[in-house]
Amino acid sequence: MSKYGALFFNQGITEELTPYESAVFLKKIKTKPGLIKVIEGNNNAVPLIFIRILNSSNPSLGGLSEVIYENNAWCVNLIDTIQGNSAEYELYVFVKSSYHISLHPQKWGIQIYHKGVITHASSQRPLNLLEGNNFVLTGNNWNGVDVGFPCAVLITTIGHIGMMDSMGGKTIRVTLCGRGNHIIPHSMIVSGQMSTTSLGKQYFYIDVREYGG
């Protein structure tokens, strides 16, 4: 706690000053599997999108999630091969501070400049990005990670698995998903040819309670 300083309030809520061009929270989307339009227009405003499933107790999920730019919009392509359209997911979307302000111009707030260049702005919730490096695969058994609080995981490919089968092999692509306090695998066959297994342990996630979860 500072001995000296100032607090600024907007309708009773403390204003946060966020470093400009950092990632800030834009919105939360509740969705079913499919192609979900997240942000229309600017293909330079690449969003960071975190995902969790709301209604599953499965130790792992069949399917994939990926962020793509299609038809002049950033979208999430979300596939669930086990629960299908009965599955419910939440997406947490983060964008650059400057893009956030272009969508939601501030009527009230604070902006700090240095030599004519904006360095900080208020009325935005900064991304509190958490990192793990302990996601493991033992044989064919997935071990989910308990992070101790409700979480959503950054949509990204963590790796590929090459597996033999009666047809000579297959390749499985692996992404991750939050479920309650756990991070669990989301995987699907993407090729009829066997590739070399390459699976990382590193993942990024958020505490959804900070963003209305």
XYZ file of C-alpha atoms in Angstrom:
213
model
C 0.000 0.000 0.000
C 1.393 3.380 -1.006
C 1.912 5.969 1.697
C 0.945 8.699 -0.774
C -1.077 8.614 -3.967
C -4.612 8.856 -5.304
C -7.583 6.600 -5.921
C -10.076 7.394 -8.682
C -13.643 6.168 -8.668
C -16.265 5.862 -11.401
C -19.781 5.475 -9.962
C -18.301 4.035 -6.778
C -16.003 1.544 -8.549
C -12.234 1.993 -8.342
C -10.680 2.743 -11.730
C -7.779 0.491 -12.754
C -4.956 1.934 -14.830
C -3.845 -0.541 -17.463
C -0.591 -0.254 -19.454
C -1.562 0.678 -22.994
C -1.351 -2.072 -25.625
C -1.520 -4.756 -22.954
C -4.239 -7.421 -23.140
C -7.514 -6.510 -21.434
C -10.807 -8.315 -20.904
C -13.424 -7.676 -23.595
C -16.278 -10.117 -22.981
C -17.442 -13.568 -21.938
C -19.424 -15.763 -24.343
C -21.535 -18.795 -23.412
C -21.757 -21.078 -26.422
C -22.423 -24.488 -27.931
C -19.978 -26.251 -30.275
C -19.725 -24.842 -33.779
C -18.122 -21.867 -35.505
C -18.467 -18.972 -33.055
C -17.921 -15.421 -34.292
C -15.986 -13.487 -31.624
C -14.809 -10.193 -33.193
C -15.782 -8.823 -36.580
C -13.509 -6.752 -38.772
C -9.908 -5.951 -37.871
C -7.662 -8.883 -38.740
C -4.763 -7.167 -36.925
C -6.602 -7.220 -33.575
C -5.681 -10.829 -32.763
C -7.646 -11.833 -29.635
C -6.498 -14.118 -26.829
C -9.326 -16.535 -26.093
C -9.633 -18.846 -23.067
C -12.061 -21.765 -22.874
C -13.817 -23.905 -20.276
C -16.646 -26.447 -20.392
C -19.552 -26.010 -17.988
C -21.430 -29.316 -17.915
C -18.985 -32.214 -18.207
C -17.415 -34.564 -15.689
C -15.432 -36.500 -18.323
C -11.717 -36.956 -17.550
C -11.032 -35.786 -21.107
C -12.949 -34.384 -24.063
C -13.215 -35.557 -27.652
C -12.858 -32.673 -30.078
C -10.851 -29.516 -30.656
C -10.939 -25.770 -30.238
C -8.995 -23.347 -32.425
C -8.969 -19.625 -33.184
C -9.279 -18.778 -36.887
C -9.860 -15.695 -39.075
C -12.718 -16.359 -41.472
C -15.227 -14.195 -43.390
C -13.781 -10.962 -41.991
C -14.072 -12.077 -38.371
C -12.075 -13.767 -35.618
C -13.865 -17.003 -34.754
C -13.513 -20.025 -32.512
C -13.992 -23.341 -34.287
C -15.221 -25.577 -31.465
C -15.838 -29.307 -31.950
C -17.167 -31.710 -29.324
C -17.384 -35.256 -30.661
C -18.649 -36.784 -27.378
C -21.409 -34.499 -26.099
C -22.110 -32.686 -29.353
C -24.616 -29.865 -29.145
C -25.552 -30.728 -25.547
C -22.168 -29.357 -24.402
C -21.985 -25.832 -22.985
C -18.761 -23.825 -23.054
C -17.621 -20.378 -21.964
C -15.123 -18.277 -23.892
C -13.203 -15.404 -22.263
C -12.005 -12.882 -24.841
C -9.058 -10.484 -24.365
C -7.867 -7.808 -26.814
C -5.307 -4.997 -26.941
C -6.144 -1.994 -24.791
C -6.245 0.330 -27.822
C -8.708 -1.955 -29.625
C -10.896 -2.172 -26.504
C -11.125 1.636 -26.373
C -11.989 1.798 -30.091
C -14.969 -0.486 -29.403
C -15.930 1.157 -26.093
C -14.847 4.827 -26.065
C -14.545 6.177 -22.518
C -17.056 8.809 -21.464
C -15.274 9.101 -18.112
C -11.874 7.859 -17.020
C -8.160 8.528 -17.000
C -5.481 8.411 -19.676
C -1.788 9.074 -18.995
C 0.528 10.379 -21.710
C 4.306 10.623 -22.029
C 5.611 12.954 -24.750
C 2.277 12.845 -26.506
C 1.986 9.048 -26.475
C -0.626 7.333 -24.314
C 0.934 4.929 -21.788
C -1.965 3.973 -19.464
C -5.761 3.976 -19.640
C -8.543 3.190 -17.189
C -11.892 1.352 -17.319
C -10.326 -1.920 -18.477
C -9.559 -5.161 -16.647
C -5.997 -6.297 -17.442
C -5.253 -9.917 -18.247
C -3.821 -11.792 -15.270
C -2.098 -14.593 -17.188
C -1.098 -17.693 -15.218
C 1.375 -20.306 -16.464
C 1.779 -23.999 -15.781
C 4.386 -26.477 -16.960
C 3.162 -29.804 -15.605
C 0.661 -31.222 -18.089
C 1.622 -34.857 -18.665
C 0.569 -37.879 -20.676
C 1.325 -41.362 -19.316
C 0.637 -44.116 -21.818
C -2.917 -43.629 -23.045
C -4.098 -42.128 -19.744
C -4.478 -38.371 -19.462
C -3.741 -36.704 -16.153
C -5.661 -33.457 -15.766
C -4.182 -30.657 -13.675
C -5.972 -29.264 -10.612
C -5.115 -25.553 -10.291
C -7.241 -24.996 -7.188
C -9.845 -22.573 -8.588
C -12.272 -22.340 -11.540
C -10.192 -21.827 -14.660
C -10.235 -21.346 -18.411
C -7.307 -22.271 -20.677
C -5.797 -20.353 -23.585
C -6.890 -21.914 -26.882
C -3.721 -23.247 -28.457
C -2.366 -26.558 -29.732
C -0.283 -28.250 -27.044
C 0.954 -30.954 -29.416
C 0.324 -34.005 -31.574
C 0.342 -37.730 -30.781
C 1.248 -40.440 -33.255
C -0.589 -43.699 -32.500
C -0.502 -47.080 -34.219
C -3.762 -48.744 -35.210
C -4.958 -51.541 -37.495
C -4.680 -49.195 -40.492
C -1.020 -48.371 -39.796
C -1.357 -45.290 -37.598
C -3.086 -41.997 -36.948
C -2.303 -38.522 -35.664
C -4.207 -36.935 -32.782
C -4.135 -33.186 -32.222
C -4.362 -31.983 -28.621
C -5.717 -28.723 -27.227
C -6.727 -28.043 -23.603
C -9.901 -26.968 -21.837
C -10.880 -25.829 -18.352
C -13.409 -27.885 -16.365
C -14.172 -26.704 -12.837
C -10.777 -26.413 -11.112
C -9.102 -28.713 -13.641
C -7.316 -28.385 -16.966
C -8.167 -31.362 -19.171
C -7.292 -32.518 -22.697
C -9.426 -31.866 -25.760
C -8.222 -34.149 -28.548
C -9.272 -35.436 -31.958
C -7.899 -37.491 -34.848
C -6.761 -35.069 -37.540
C -4.865 -37.337 -39.917
C -4.966 -40.908 -41.194
C -1.172 -41.033 -41.168
C 0.968 -41.461 -38.078
C 3.226 -38.558 -37.130
C 5.917 -38.264 -34.473
C 4.521 -37.506 -31.019
C 5.318 -33.989 -29.898
C 3.475 -32.932 -26.748
C 4.349 -29.942 -24.586
C 3.772 -29.522 -20.853
C 3.340 -25.742 -20.844
C -0.085 -24.108 -20.741
C -1.602 -20.701 -19.925
C -4.803 -20.112 -18.013
C -6.878 -17.608 -16.029
C -8.869 -17.557 -12.807
C -12.357 -16.965 -14.224
C -13.581 -15.445 -10.940
C -11.654 -12.303 -11.908
C -13.769 -11.920 -15.054
C -17.290 -12.710 -13.915
C -16.941 -16.507 -13.999
